[in-house]
């Protein structure tokens, strides 16, 4: 296995853990509370359910390497939405009240890499692909 393959696996798993934990946090806070917060900042409240599920289930899918490209792409879109709706006005580094979007940009770059990179050898995606070829 090459160094690039190892780093790709690490990036995928770490991104998965981060987003899974964000999803768990939203469920622990209560989705109705997350919905209310979304509504208070001008984001349609129903998106709270989509975001929480995407973070939790998408995070798990990234950890195991299932539909990595699609999940990564969806999370990039979600992060872009978060930047535009809540963080852009605070600036890159934040304004002291809310965080900036520098971390979101870093996550987006890693996820975009996962969208275009070859599937890693340690993933469900690779197992599916190998079965199709056989």
JSON list of C-alpha atoms in Angstrom, two decimals, residues 68-111:
[
{"chain": "A", "resi": 68, "resn": "UNK", "atom": "CA", "xyz": [-17.49, 7.58, -0.20]},
{"chain": "A", "resi": 69, "resn": "UNK", "atom": "CA", "xyz": [-17.68, 9.85, -3.24]},
{"chain": "A", "resi": 70, "resn": "UNK", "atom": "CA", "xyz": [-21.40, 10.53, -2.92]},
{"chain": "A", "resi": 71, "resn": "UNK", "atom": "CA", "xyz": [-21.35, 11.05, 0.84]},
{"chain": "A", "resi": 72, "resn": "UNK", "atom": "CA", "xyz": [-18.32, 13.33, 0.59]},
{"chain": "A", "resi": 73, "resn": "UNK", "atom": "CA", "xyz": [-20.04, 15.36, -2.13]},
{"chain": "A", "resi": 74, "resn": "UNK", "atom": "CA", "xyz": [-23.20, 15.75, -0.05]},
{"chain": "A", "resi": 75, "resn": "UNK", "atom": "CA", "xyz": [-21.21, 16.88, 2.98]},
{"chain": "A", "resi": 76, "resn": "UNK", "atom": "CA", "xyz": [-19.34, 19.43, 0.84]},
{"chain": "A", "resi": 77, "resn": "UNK", "atom": "CA", "xyz": [-22.70, 20.87, -0.24]},
{"chain": "A", "resi": 78, "resn": "UNK", "atom": "CA", "xyz": [-23.87, 20.91, 3.38]},
{"chain": "A", "resi": 79, "resn": "UNK", "atom": "CA", "xyz": [-20.70, 22.71, 4.51]},
{"chain": "A", "resi": 80, "resn": "UNK", "atom": "CA", "xyz": [-21.06, 25.24, 1.70]},
{"chain": "A", "resi": 81, "resn": "UNK", "atom": "CA", "xyz": [-24.60, 25.89, 2.90]},
{"chain": "A", "resi": 82, "resn": "UNK", "atom": "CA", "xyz": [-23.36, 26.35, 6.46]},
{"chain": "A", "resi": 83, "resn": "UNK", "atom": "CA", "xyz": [-20.77, 28.87, 5.32]},
{"chain": "A", "resi": 84, "resn": "UNK", "atom": "CA", "xyz": [-23.23, 30.87, 3.23]},
{"chain": "A", "resi": 85, "resn": "UNK", "atom": "CA", "xyz": [-26.06, 30.88, 5.78]},
{"chain": "A", "resi": 86, "resn": "UNK", "atom": "CA", "xyz": [-24.23, 31.29, 9.09]},
{"chain": "A", "resi": 87, "resn": "UNK", "atom": "CA", "xyz": [-20.50, 31.89, 8.88]},
{"chain": "A", "resi": 88, "resn": "UNK", "atom": "CA", "xyz": [-19.78, 34.10, 5.89]},
{"chain": "A", "resi": 89, "resn": "UNK", "atom": "CA", "xyz": [-20.76, 37.29, 7.69]},
{"chain": "A", "resi": 90, "resn": "UNK", "atom": "CA", "xyz": [-18.36, 36.45, 10.55]},
{"chain": "A", "resi": 91, "resn": "UNK", "atom": "CA", "xyz": [-15.42, 36.22, 8.16]},
{"chain": "A", "resi": 92, "resn": "UNK", "atom": "CA", "xyz": [-12.73, 33.63, 7.65]},
{"chain": "A", "resi": 93, "resn": "UNK", "atom": "CA", "xyz": [-11.51, 33.62, 11.26]},
{"chain": "A", "resi": 94, "resn": "UNK", "atom": "CA", "xyz": [-14.77, 34.51, 12.99]},
{"chain": "A", "resi": 95, "resn": "UNK", "atom": "CA", "xyz": [-15.86, 37.65, 14.78]},
{"chain": "A", "resi": 96, "resn": "UNK", "atom": "CA", "xyz": [-15.53, 36.67, 18.43]},
{"chain": "A", "resi": 97, "resn": "UNK", "atom": "CA", "xyz": [-19.20, 35.69, 18.58]},
{"chain": "A", "resi": 98, "resn": "UNK", "atom": "CA", "xyz": [-19.24, 32.79, 16.14]},
{"chain": "A", "resi": 99, "resn": "UNK", "atom": "CA", "xyz": [-16.55, 30.70, 14.52]},
{"chain": "A", "resi": 100, "resn": "UNK", "atom": "CA", "xyz": [-15.30, 31.57, 11.08]},
{"chain": "A", "resi": 101, "resn": "UNK", "atom": "CA", "xyz": [-15.35, 29.25, 8.11]},
{"chain": "A", "resi": 102, "resn": "UNK", "atom": "CA", "xyz": [-11.66, 28.34, 7.95]},
{"chain": "A", "resi": 103, "resn": "UNK", "atom": "CA", "xyz": [-12.25, 24.86, 9.38]},
{"chain": "A", "resi": 104, "resn": "UNK", "atom": "CA", "xyz": [-15.16, 24.28, 7.02]},
{"chain": "A", "resi": 105, "resn": "UNK", "atom": "CA", "xyz": [-12.91, 25.15, 4.06]},
{"chain": "A", "resi": 106, "resn": "UNK", "atom": "CA", "xyz": [-10.30, 22.65, 5.26]},
{"chain": "A", "resi": 107, "resn": "UNK", "atom": "CA", "xyz": [-12.93, 19.94, 5.64]},
{"chain": "A", "resi": 108, "resn": "UNK", "atom": "CA", "xyz": [-14.30, 20.75, 2.19]},
{"chain": "A", "resi": 109, "resn": "UNK", "atom": "CA", "xyz": [-10.85, 20.33, 0.62]},
{"chain": "A", "resi": 110, "resn": "UNK", "atom": "CA", "xyz": [-10.34, 16.94, 2.27]},
{"chain": "A", "resi": 111, "resn": "UNK", "atom": "CA", "xyz": [-13.82, 15.83, 1.22]}
]
